[in-house]
């Protein structure tokens, strides 16, 4: 039996409600807007927040790219693409510049985003103060009063324990000088790409039922101290073994045969395009 | 001290009730309450018309049996609880002209971070047990706008040394500390921004006697060495006798007597105070 779903899986009422929350999120950059997260045919924690955003926004003309930790072809990315394709019939692409909507987990593509594009990031833990303050009631108050000592304290603790700020991913940012936000588990390397980005960035947390946003051309500053400045991971002097790219986020790979380490673009779409000799 | 010197803290007709009250207790609460409690609606009148002053450089003691409203009073002053009525004025804040209870929550945070320090009976209330001792101190420095790790670390280490926490334990979490050490960390934290006013709620209650004595000595030392006024709350008149220049006696949410500590010990006026003194001095 073939079930006929509404376009983009959700009924129009649900999409409208998600879009309403999204509009509010865009109007208050970095502020977490609660929304009625829906049941999805994929498990929570596998990107249902991002997927709900994508499905609520997508139109027949859109072109979608899905990345999972830099890869276009992981099981998770493929499943999401299949679901969107099956319920919308729209074009799916691997090329960042061709996409109108890019749904991603854990990375912002290397190719700079353009005006008119929407980057949807999947978020497991939207609350940047959660480890500091377990109660949602209290963290809401802290945000309302712009009381972010806890965010800096968590970084201070890292410096006390490890000698440096050790957030591997999800390093907190201050958005539009007002709200401290979890940028989702992107590497520190990607944080600066959020600052004054030309594209609209939407973040969705399915399990935690939150949507938040960074509108185009918004100031996004990674938290740091006067004497411990924010630094992205450095790949100075290293390049991709496949395409030769430098100044991109590289995965360190151990060659079992030779025992040597080499580097490779984490953004496989970007790497493939360079290998194909296409401009990007 | 000049006669005209403004009090550091002035509390006026502070009221705090838990519950909304009913016709019975609102009309003529005096005779219908059982101690501080309305048997009809269950409302507790924890603080009633509390009025007192704290002067520069003095230690004011607040003594009274369990349930008399001491902790509630401290919670109200530190904004842990909203008051039901009344005012408090601090000379270091807007020159003592503003009722701090009527300020915005952001201003209240400012007062907590810059003008007051508090030590709780239960260290879990005052410390993050899973954050390092030095981090706990930094929390208050960060809240006051500090963004320099080196300076905060130096300040925190100095404070920990001051309260006799060995520097090599500064990066341990208070969860691993003894009760006495936890109170010392709380005291260091409370002092971190050099506040003119320190609030201590049963800081030594539950500690072994020798540890109690050393914490009391520390409080005395701090008060001697710093330009700070202290409010010490305890159910134990012995503790108050050791520390306080002046003493306020509370019973059922009211102040029933206040004066110089020596005077109260020598010549207690109220029945209840006489009992307290007798129990202490035998
Ligand atoms: N959160 C609360 N809700 C209701 N009643 C409370 C609360 N906290 C304290 N009380 C009541 O208020 C009165 C004063 O309590 P408290 O201030 O803790 O006294 P003390 O510190 O002198 O022992 C007591 O009757 C107590 O039961
Ligand atoms: Mg108490
Ligand atoms: Zn490459
Ligand atoms: Zn009543």
Coordinates of C-alpha atoms and ligand atoms in Angstrom, one line a residue:
Chain A
X1 CA 0.0 0.0 0.0
X2 CA 1.4 3.4 -0.9
X3 CA 0.6 6.1 1.7
X4 CA 0.2 9.6 0.3
X5 CA 1.8 12.2 2.6
X6 CA 1.1 15.9 2.4
X7 CA 3.9 17.8 0.7
X8 CA 6.9 17.8 3.0
X9 CA 5.3 15.2 5.3
X10 CA 3.7 17.6 7.7
X11 CA 0.2 19.0 7.4
X12 CA 0.0 22.7 6.6
X13 CA -1.0 23.7 10.1
X14 CA 2.0 22.1 11.7
X15 CA 4.3 23.8 9.2
X16 CA 2.8 27.1 9.8
X17 CA 3.2 26.7 13.5
X18 CA 6.9 25.9 13.1
X19 CA 7.4 28.8 10.8
X20 CA 5.8 31.1 13.3
X21 CA 8.3 30.0 16.0
X22 CA 11.0 30.4 13.4
X23 CA 10.0 34.0 12.6
X24 CA 10.1 34.8 16.3
X25 CA 13.5 33.3 16.5
X26 CA 14.7 35.4 13.6
X27 CA 13.3 38.5 15.2
X28 CA 15.2 37.9 18.5
X29 CA 18.6 36.6 17.4
X30 CA 20.0 33.9 19.6
X31 CA 16.9 33.6 21.8
X32 CA 15.5 30.0 22.2
X33 CA 11.9 29.8 21.1
X34 CA 9.9 26.8 22.4
X35 CA 7.9 24.9 19.8
X36 CA 5.7 21.8 19.8
X37 CA 8.3 19.4 18.4
X38 CA 6.5 16.7 16.4
X39 CA 7.0 13.0 16.2
X40 CA 9.0 12.1 13.2
X41 CA 9.7 8.8 11.3
X42 CA 13.3 9.1 12.5
X43 CA 14.5 8.9 16.1
X44 CA 14.9 12.0 18.2
X45 CA 18.6 12.8 18.5
X46 CA 19.0 12.1 14.8
X47 CA 18.3 15.5 13.6
X48 CA 14.5 15.8 14.1
X49 CA 14.8 19.4 15.1
X50 CA 16.7 20.4 11.9
X51 CA 14.4 18.2 9.8
X52 CA 11.3 19.9 11.1
X53 CA 12.7 23.3 10.2
X54 CA 13.7 22.1 6.8
X55 CA 10.2 20.5 6.1
X56 CA 8.4 23.5 7.4
X57 CA 10.3 25.8 5.0
X58 CA 10.8 23.8 1.9
X59 CA 9.0 24.7 -1.3
X60 CA 8.8 23.0 -4.7
X61 CA 11.6 25.2 -6.1
X62 CA 14.1 24.6 -3.3
X63 CA 17.3 22.6 -3.7
X64 CA 18.4 20.8 -0.6
X65 CA 21.9 19.7 0.6
X66 CA 22.3 17.5 3.7
X67 CA 25.6 17.1 5.5
X68 CA 26.3 15.0 8.5
X69 CA 29.6 15.8 10.3
X70 CA 31.0 17.1 7.0
X71 CA 29.8 14.1 5.0
X72 CA 27.0 14.1 2.4
X73 CA 26.8 10.3 2.4
X74 CA 26.6 9.2 6.0
X75 CA 23.6 6.9 6.9
X76 CA 22.0 9.8 8.7
X77 CA 22.4 12.3 5.9
X78 CA 21.1 9.7 3.4
X79 CA 18.0 8.9 5.4
X80 CA 17.1 12.5 5.8
X81 CA 17.6 13.1 2.1
X82 CA 15.4 10.1 1.3
X83 CA 12.6 11.3 3.5
X84 CA 12.6 14.8 2.0
X85 CA 12.9 13.5 -1.5
X86 CA 10.0 11.0 -1.0
X87 CA 7.7 13.6 0.5
X88 CA 8.6 16.6 -1.7
X89 CA 10.2 15.4 -4.9
X90 CA 12.5 18.3 -4.9
X91 CA 16.1 18.4 -6.2
X92 CA 18.9 17.2 -3.8
X93 CA 22.4 18.4 -4.4
X94 CA 25.9 17.9 -3.0
X95 CA 27.1 21.3 -4.2
X96 CA 26.9 24.0 -1.6
X97 CA 26.4 26.9 -4.0
X98 CA 23.5 25.2 -5.7
X99 CA 21.5 24.6 -2.5
X100 CA 18.9 27.0 -1.2
X101 CA 18.6 25.0 2.0
X102 CA 21.5 23.3 3.6
X103 CA 20.7 21.0 6.6
X104 CA 23.8 20.1 8.5
X105 CA 25.0 18.4 11.7
X106 CA 28.3 19.4 13.3
X107 CA 29.7 21.5 10.4
X108 CA 29.2 24.7 8.4
X109 CA 30.3 24.1 4.8
X110 CA 33.7 25.4 3.7
X111 CA 32.3 27.2 0.7
X112 CA 31.1 30.6 2.0
X113 CA 27.3 30.8 2.3
X114 CA 25.5 33.4 0.1
X115 CA 22.5 35.7 0.5
X116 CA 19.3 33.8 0.1
X117 CA 20.6 30.6 1.4
X118 CA 19.3 29.0 4.6
X119 CA 21.6 26.9 6.8
X120 CA 19.7 24.6 9.2
X121 CA 21.8 23.2 12.0
X122 CA 20.8 20.2 14.1
X123 CA 21.1 20.8 17.8
X124 CA 21.3 18.2 20.5
X125 CA 21.6 20.6 23.5
X126 CA 20.3 24.1 22.9
X127 CA 21.0 25.5 26.4
X128 CA 24.5 26.9 26.7
X129 CA 24.1 27.3 30.5
X130 CA 22.7 23.8 31.2
X131 CA 25.8 22.4 32.9
X132 CA 26.1 25.4 35.1
X133 CA 22.4 25.6 36.0
X134 CA 20.3 22.4 35.6
X135 CA 16.9 24.1 36.0
X136 CA 15.2 25.4 32.9
X137 CA 13.2 27.9 35.0
X138 CA 16.5 29.4 36.3
X139 CA 18.3 29.5 32.9
X140 CA 15.3 31.3 31.4
X141 CA 15.7 34.0 34.1
X142 CA 19.5 34.2 33.5
X143 CA 18.9 34.8 29.8
X144 CA 16.2 37.4 30.5
X145 CA 18.6 39.3 32.7
X146 CA 21.6 38.8 30.4
X147 CA 23.4 37.2 33.3
X148 CA 26.0 35.0 31.6
X149 CA 28.6 34.6 34.3
X150 CA 27.9 30.9 34.2
X151 CA 29.0 30.7 30.5
X152 CA 32.3 32.3 31.3
X153 CA 32.7 30.3 34.4
X154 CA 32.5 27.0 32.4
X155 CA 35.4 28.3 30.3
X156 CA 37.3 29.5 33.3
X157 CA 37.0 25.9 34.8
X158 CA 38.4 24.5 31.6
X159 CA 41.4 26.8 31.9
X160 CA 41.9 25.8 35.5
X161 CA 41.7 22.1 34.7
X162 CA 43.5 21.9 31.3
X163 CA 45.4 25.2 31.0
X164 CA 43.3 26.4 28.0
X165 CA 39.7 26.6 26.8
X166 CA 39.0 23.0 25.8
X167 CA 35.6 23.1 24.2
X168 CA 36.2 20.9 21.2
X169 CA 32.9 21.8 19.7
X170 CA 29.8 23.9 20.7
X171 CA 31.9 26.8 22.0
X172 CA 29.4 29.4 23.3
X173 CA 28.8 32.6 21.3
X174 CA 27.3 35.9 22.1
X175 CA 24.7 36.9 19.4
X176 CA 24.0 40.5 18.6
X177 CA 25.5 41.5 21.9
X178 CA 22.4 40.1 23.7
X179 CA 21.9 36.3 23.9
X180 CA 24.6 33.7 24.6
X181 CA 23.9 30.8 22.3
X182 CA 25.1 27.2 21.8
X183 CA 26.2 27.2 18.2
X184 CA 25.5 23.4 18.1
X185 CA 28.5 21.0 18.1
X186 CA 30.3 22.6 15.2
X187 CA 34.1 22.8 15.7
X188 CA 35.5 26.1 16.9
X189 CA 36.9 26.4 13.4
X190 CA 33.3 27.1 12.2
X191 CA 32.3 29.6 14.8
X192 CA 33.8 32.6 12.9
X193 CA 31.7 31.6 9.8
X194 CA 28.6 32.5 11.8
X195 CA 29.8 36.1 12.3
X196 CA 28.1 38.4 9.8
X197 CA 27.2 35.4 7.6
X198 CA 25.3 36.3 4.5
X199 CA 22.9 33.4 4.9
X200 CA 20.2 32.9 7.4
X201 CA 21.2 30.3 10.1
X202 CA 18.4 28.4 11.8
X203 CA 19.1 26.0 14.7
X204 CA 16.6 23.3 15.7
X205 CA 16.6 21.0 18.7
X206 CA 13.9 18.3 18.4
X207 CA 14.2 16.6 21.7
X208 CA 14.5 19.8 23.6
X209 CA 11.8 21.5 21.5
X210 CA 13.6 24.7 20.8
X211 CA 14.3 26.8 17.7
X212 CA 16.7 29.7 17.5
X213 CA 18.3 31.7 14.8
X214 CA 21.1 34.0 13.5
X215 CA 19.7 36.3 10.9
X216 CA 22.0 37.4 8.0
X217 CA 24.7 40.0 8.9
X218 CA 24.5 39.5 12.6
X219 CA 27.4 39.9 14.9
X220 CA 28.4 36.5 16.5
X221 CA 31.3 36.6 19.0
X222 CA 32.8 33.5 20.6
X223 CA 33.2 34.0 24.3
X224 CA 36.7 34.4 25.7
X225 CA 38.9 36.3 28.2
X226 CA 41.2 39.2 27.9
X227 CA 44.2 37.0 28.5
X228 CA 42.8 33.8 26.9
X229 CA 41.5 34.7 23.5
X230 CA 39.2 32.5 21.5
X231 CA 41.2 30.5 18.9
X232 CA 39.9 28.2 16.2
X233 CA 41.7 24.9 15.6
X234 CA 44.8 25.6 13.6
X235 CA 45.8 23.5 10.5
X236 CA 48.8 25.6 9.8
X237 CA 51.2 23.9 7.4
X238 CA 48.7 21.1 6.7
X239 CA 46.7 20.4 3.6
X240 CA 44.2 17.9 2.3
X241 CA 45.9 14.8 0.8
X242 CA 43.2 14.5 -1.8
X243 CA 42.5 18.0 -3.1
X244 CA 45.4 20.0 -1.5
X245 CA 43.1 22.5 0.2
X246 CA 44.5 24.6 3.0
X247 CA 42.7 26.8 5.5
X248 CA 39.9 24.3 5.8
X249 CA 38.9 22.0 8.6
X250 CA 40.9 18.8 8.2
X251 CA 40.3 15.3 9.6
X252 CA 43.4 13.6 10.9
X253 CA 43.5 10.1 9.5
X254 CA 45.9 7.3 10.5
X255 CA 47.0 5.1 7.6
X256 CA 47.0 1.6 9.0
X257 CA 49.3 0.3 6.4
X258 CA 52.1 2.8 6.8
X259 CA 51.3 4.0 10.3
X260 CA 51.6 7.6 9.1
X261 CA 49.0 10.3 9.7
X262 CA 47.6 12.3 6.9
X263 CA 44.9 15.0 6.5
X264 CA 41.8 15.2 4.5
X265 CA 39.0 17.7 4.1
X266 CA 36.2 17.0 6.6
X267 CA 33.7 18.6 4.2
X268 CA 33.5 15.9 1.6
X269 CA 31.3 17.9 -0.7
X270 CA 33.9 20.7 -0.8
X271 CA 36.7 18.2 -1.4
X272 CA 34.8 16.3 -4.2
X273 CA 34.1 19.6 -6.0
X274 CA 37.8 20.6 -5.9
X275 CA 38.8 17.2 -7.2
X276 CA 36.3 17.5 -10.1
X277 CA 38.1 20.8 -10.9
X278 CA 34.9 22.8 -10.6
X279 CA 35.1 26.3 -9.2
X280 CA 33.7 26.7 -5.7
Chain B
X1 CA 32.6 57.1 64.2
X2 CA 30.7 60.4 64.0
X3 CA 27.2 60.6 65.4
X4 CA 25.9 61.4 62.0
X5 CA 27.4 58.5 60.2
X6 CA 24.9 56.8 58.0
X7 CA 24.2 53.1 58.9
X8 CA 25.7 50.6 56.4
X9 CA 22.4 48.8 56.3
X10 CA 19.0 50.0 57.5
X11 CA 16.1 47.7 57.5
X12 CA 12.6 49.2 58.0
X13 CA 9.4 47.3 58.7
X14 CA 10.5 44.2 56.7
X15 CA 7.6 41.7 56.4
X16 CA 7.7 38.3 54.9
X17 CA 4.8 35.9 54.9
X18 CA 4.5 32.4 53.3
X19 CA 0.9 32.1 52.1
X20 CA -1.8 34.7 51.3
X21 CA -3.4 35.0 54.6
X22 CA -7.2 34.8 55.3
X23 CA -9.9 37.0 56.9
X24 CA -9.0 35.6 60.3
X25 CA -5.3 36.4 60.3
X26 CA -5.4 39.5 58.2
X27 CA -7.9 41.4 60.4
X28 CA -6.3 40.9 63.8
X29 CA -3.5 38.5 63.4
X30 CA -1.9 39.2 66.8
X31 CA -4.3 37.1 68.9
X32 CA -5.3 34.5 66.3
X33 CA -1.9 33.2 65.3
X34 CA -0.2 30.3 67.0
X35 CA 3.3 31.6 67.3
X36 CA 3.9 32.8 63.7
X37 CA 1.3 30.6 62.0
X38 CA -2.4 31.0 61.1
X39 CA -4.2 27.8 62.0
X40 CA -7.1 28.7 59.7
X41 CA -5.2 29.2 56.4
X42 CA -1.7 27.9 57.2
X43 CA 0.0 31.2 56.4
X44 CA 3.3 31.6 58.1
X45 CA 4.3 35.2 59.1
X46 CA 8.0 34.5 59.1
X47 CA 9.2 38.1 59.5
X48 CA 7.1 40.8 61.1
X49 CA 7.9 44.5 61.0
X50 CA 11.6 43.8 61.3
X51 CA 13.5 47.1 61.9
X52 CA 17.2 47.5 62.7
X53 CA 20.4 49.1 61.6
X54 CA 23.9 47.9 61.0
X55 CA 26.7 50.4 61.5
X56 CA 30.1 50.7 59.9
X57 CA 32.6 48.1 61.0
X58 CA 30.3 46.4 63.5
X59 CA 29.2 42.8 63.8
X60 CA 25.5 42.6 64.5
X61 CA 24.2 39.3 65.9
X62 CA 20.7 37.9 65.3
X63 CA 19.7 35.2 67.7
X64 CA 16.5 33.2 68.2
X65 CA 15.2 29.7 68.3
X66 CA 14.7 27.6 65.2
X67 CA 11.7 28.9 63.2
X68 CA 11.9 32.4 64.5
X69 CA 12.6 33.8 61.1
X70 CA 16.4 34.4 61.0
X71 CA 17.1 32.6 57.8
X72 CA 14.1 34.2 56.1
X73 CA 15.4 37.6 57.1
X74 CA 18.8 36.8 55.5
X75 CA 17.2 35.4 52.4
X76 CA 15.1 38.5 52.0
X77 CA 18.2 40.8 52.4
X78 CA 20.1 38.7 49.8
X79 CA 17.1 38.6 47.4
X80 CA 16.8 34.8 47.7
X81 CA 13.2 35.5 48.6
X82 CA 10.9 38.4 47.7
X83 CA 9.7 40.4 50.7
X84 CA 6.0 40.9 51.4
X85 CA 6.6 44.5 52.4
X86 CA 9.0 46.9 53.9
X87 CA 12.4 48.4 52.9
X88 CA 16.1 48.1 53.2
X89 CA 18.7 50.8 52.5
X90 CA 22.4 50.3 52.0
X91 CA 24.7 53.3 52.2
X92 CA 27.0 51.9 49.5
X93 CA 24.1 51.8 47.1
X94 CA 22.6 55.0 45.8
X95 CA 23.8 56.7 49.0
X96 CA 21.2 54.7 51.0
X97 CA 18.4 56.6 49.3
X98 CA 16.9 53.6 47.4
X99 CA 14.8 50.8 48.8
X100 CA 16.8 47.8 47.5
X101 CA 13.7 45.6 47.5
X102 CA 12.0 47.9 45.0
X103 CA 14.9 47.8 42.5
X104 CA 14.9 45.8 39.2
X105 CA 16.2 42.3 39.2
X106 CA 19.3 43.4 37.3
X107 CA 20.0 46.0 40.0
X108 CA 19.5 43.4 42.7
X109 CA 22.1 41.2 40.9
X110 CA 24.4 44.2 40.9
X111 CA 23.9 44.6 44.7
X112 CA 24.4 40.9 45.3
X113 CA 27.6 40.9 43.3
X114 CA 29.2 44.2 44.4
X115 CA 27.8 45.2 47.8
X116 CA 27.0 42.0 49.6
X117 CA 28.4 38.6 50.3
X118 CA 26.5 35.8 51.9
X119 CA 27.5 32.5 53.6
X120 CA 24.8 29.9 53.8
X121 CA 24.4 27.3 56.6
X122 CA 24.1 24.7 53.8
X123 CA 27.2 25.0 51.5
X124 CA 25.2 23.5 48.7
X125 CA 23.2 26.8 48.6
X126 CA 26.3 28.9 48.3
X127 CA 28.7 26.8 46.2
X128 CA 28.7 24.8 43.0
X129 CA 29.9 21.5 44.4
X130 CA 31.2 20.2 41.0
X131 CA 33.1 23.4 40.2
X132 CA 36.6 24.0 41.5
X133 CA 37.1 26.0 44.7
X134 CA 38.8 28.7 42.7
X135 CA 36.1 28.6 40.1
X136 CA 33.5 29.2 42.8
X137 CA 35.3 32.4 43.7
X138 CA 35.8 33.3 40.1
X139 CA 32.0 33.0 39.6
X140 CA 31.4 36.1 41.7
X141 CA 34.4 37.9 40.1
X142 CA 33.0 37.2 36.7
X143 CA 29.6 38.3 37.7
X144 CA 31.1 41.6 38.7
X145 CA 32.4 42.0 35.2
X146 CA 36.0 40.6 35.5
X147 CA 37.2 38.9 32.3
X148 CA 40.9 38.4 33.1
X149 CA 41.8 34.9 34.0
X150 CA 45.2 35.7 35.4
X151 CA 43.9 38.4 37.7
X152 CA 41.0 36.3 38.9
X153 CA 43.2 33.3 39.6
X154 CA 45.6 35.5 41.6
X155 CA 42.7 37.1 43.6
X156 CA 41.1 33.7 44.2
X157 CA 44.4 32.2 45.4
X158 CA 44.9 35.1 47.8
X159 CA 41.4 34.7 49.2
X160 CA 41.8 31.0 49.7
X161 CA 45.1 31.5 51.5
X162 CA 43.4 34.1 53.6
X163 CA 40.8 31.6 54.8
X164 CA 43.4 28.9 55.3
X165 CA 42.6 26.7 52.3
X166 CA 46.0 25.3 51.1
X167 CA 46.7 26.6 47.6
X168 CA 47.4 23.1 46.2
X169 CA 43.7 22.3 46.9
X170 CA 42.3 25.3 45.0
X171 CA 41.5 23.3 41.9
X172 CA 39.7 20.6 43.8
X173 CA 35.9 20.6 44.0
X174 CA 34.2 21.4 47.3
X175 CA 32.4 18.1 47.1
X176 CA 35.7 16.6 48.3
X177 CA 36.1 19.1 51.1
X178 CA 35.2 18.8 54.8
X179 CA 32.3 20.9 56.3
X180 CA 34.7 23.4 57.7
X181 CA 36.6 23.8 54.5
X182 CA 33.4 24.3 52.6
X183 CA 32.4 27.2 54.9
X184 CA 35.9 28.7 54.4
X185 CA 35.5 28.6 50.6
X186 CA 32.0 30.2 51.0
X187 CA 33.6 32.9 53.1
X188 CA 36.3 33.5 50.5
X189 CA 33.7 33.7 47.8
X190 CA 31.6 36.1 49.8
X191 CA 34.6 38.4 50.2
X192 CA 35.7 38.3 46.6
X193 CA 34.4 41.7 45.5
X194 CA 35.3 43.4 48.8
X195 CA 31.7 44.0 49.8
X196 CA 30.9 46.5 52.6
X197 CA 28.4 44.0 54.0
X198 CA 28.7 40.3 54.9
X199 CA 25.7 38.1 55.8
X200 CA 26.4 34.9 57.7
X201 CA 23.6 32.4 58.3
X202 CA 24.5 29.7 60.9
X203 CA 27.9 29.3 59.4
X204 CA 29.2 27.1 62.2
X205 CA 26.1 25.1 62.9
X206 CA 26.8 21.4 62.4
X207 CA 30.6 21.7 62.6
X208 CA 32.7 19.9 65.2
X209 CA 33.6 22.2 68.1
X210 CA 37.2 22.7 67.3
X211 CA 36.3 23.5 63.6
X212 CA 33.6 25.8 64.8
X213 CA 36.1 27.7 66.9
X214 CA 38.5 28.1 64.0
X215 CA 35.8 29.4 61.7
X216 CA 34.7 31.9 64.4
X217 CA 38.3 33.0 64.7
X218 CA 38.5 33.5 61.0
X219 CA 35.3 35.7 61.0
X220 CA 36.8 37.8 63.8
X221 CA 40.1 38.2 61.9
X222 CA 38.2 39.2 58.7
X223 CA 36.2 41.8 60.5
X224 CA 39.3 43.2 62.2
X225 CA 41.3 43.4 59.0
X226 CA 38.7 44.6 56.6
X227 CA 36.4 47.5 56.4
X228 CA 33.4 45.4 56.5
X229 CA 30.1 45.2 58.5
X230 CA 28.8 41.7 59.3
X231 CA 25.4 40.3 60.2
X232 CA 25.8 37.0 62.0
X233 CA 22.7 34.8 62.5
X234 CA 22.7 31.9 64.9
X235 CA 20.4 30.0 67.2
X236 CA 23.3 29.7 69.5
X237 CA 23.8 32.6 71.9
X238 CA 27.3 31.3 72.6
X239 CA 28.3 32.0 69.0
X240 CA 26.7 35.4 69.1
X241 CA 28.4 36.3 72.4
X242 CA 31.8 35.5 70.8
X243 CA 31.2 37.6 67.7
X244 CA 28.6 40.3 68.0
X245 CA 29.0 43.9 69.2
X246 CA 25.2 44.4 69.2
X247 CA 22.5 41.8 69.2
X248 CA 18.9 41.5 67.9
X249 CA 16.7 38.8 69.5
X250 CA 14.0 37.3 67.3
X251 CA 10.9 35.3 68.4
X252 CA 8.1 34.2 66.1
X253 CA 9.1 36.5 63.3
X254 CA 9.5 39.6 65.5
X255 CA 12.3 41.4 67.1
X256 CA 11.6 41.3 70.8
X257 CA 14.8 43.0 72.1
X258 CA 17.9 44.6 70.7
X259 CA 21.0 46.3 72.2
X260 CA 24.6 45.9 73.0
X261 CA 25.5 42.2 73.4
X262 CA 27.0 42.7 76.8
X263 CA 23.9 44.5 78.0
X264 CA 21.6 41.8 76.7
X265 CA 23.7 39.2 78.5
X266 CA 23.8 41.1 81.7
X267 CA 20.3 42.4 81.8
X268 CA 17.9 40.7 79.5
X269 CA 14.5 42.4 79.4
X270 CA 12.2 39.9 77.7
X271 CA 11.2 36.7 79.3
X272 CA 12.4 34.7 76.3
X273 CA 15.8 36.4 76.3
X274 CA 16.2 35.7 80.0
X275 CA 15.6 32.0 79.3
X276 CA 18.3 32.1 76.5
X277 CA 20.8 33.8 78.7
X278 CA 20.1 31.5 81.6
X279 CA 20.6 28.4 79.4
X280 CA 23.9 29.8 78.2
X281 CA 25.4 31.1 81.5
X282 CA 23.7 28.6 83.8
Ligands
LIG1 N1 9.9 28.4 51.9 C1 9.1 28.3 53.0 N2 7.7 28.1 52.8 C2 6.9 28.1 53.9 N3 7.3 28.4 55.1 C3 8.6 28.6 55.3 C4 9.6 28.6 54.3 N4 10.8 28.9 54.8 C5 10.6 29.0 56.1 N5 9.3 28.9 56.5 C6 8.7 29.0 57.8 O1 9.1 30.3 58.2 C7 9.4 30.3 59.6 C8 10.8 30.9 59.8 O2 11.7 30.0 59.2 P1 13.3 30.3 59.2 O3 13.4 31.7 58.6 O4 13.9 29.2 58.5 O5 13.6 30.4 60.7 P2 15.1 30.2 61.4 O6 16.1 30.4 60.4 O7 15.0 31.2 62.5 O8 15.1 28.8 61.9 C9 9.3 28.9 60.1 O9 8.0 28.8 60.6 C10 9.4 28.1 58.8 O10 8.6 26.9 58.9
LIG2 MG1 17.8 29.2 59.9
LIG3 ZN1 40.1 18.0 0.2
LIG4 ZN1 -5.1 32.9 58.0

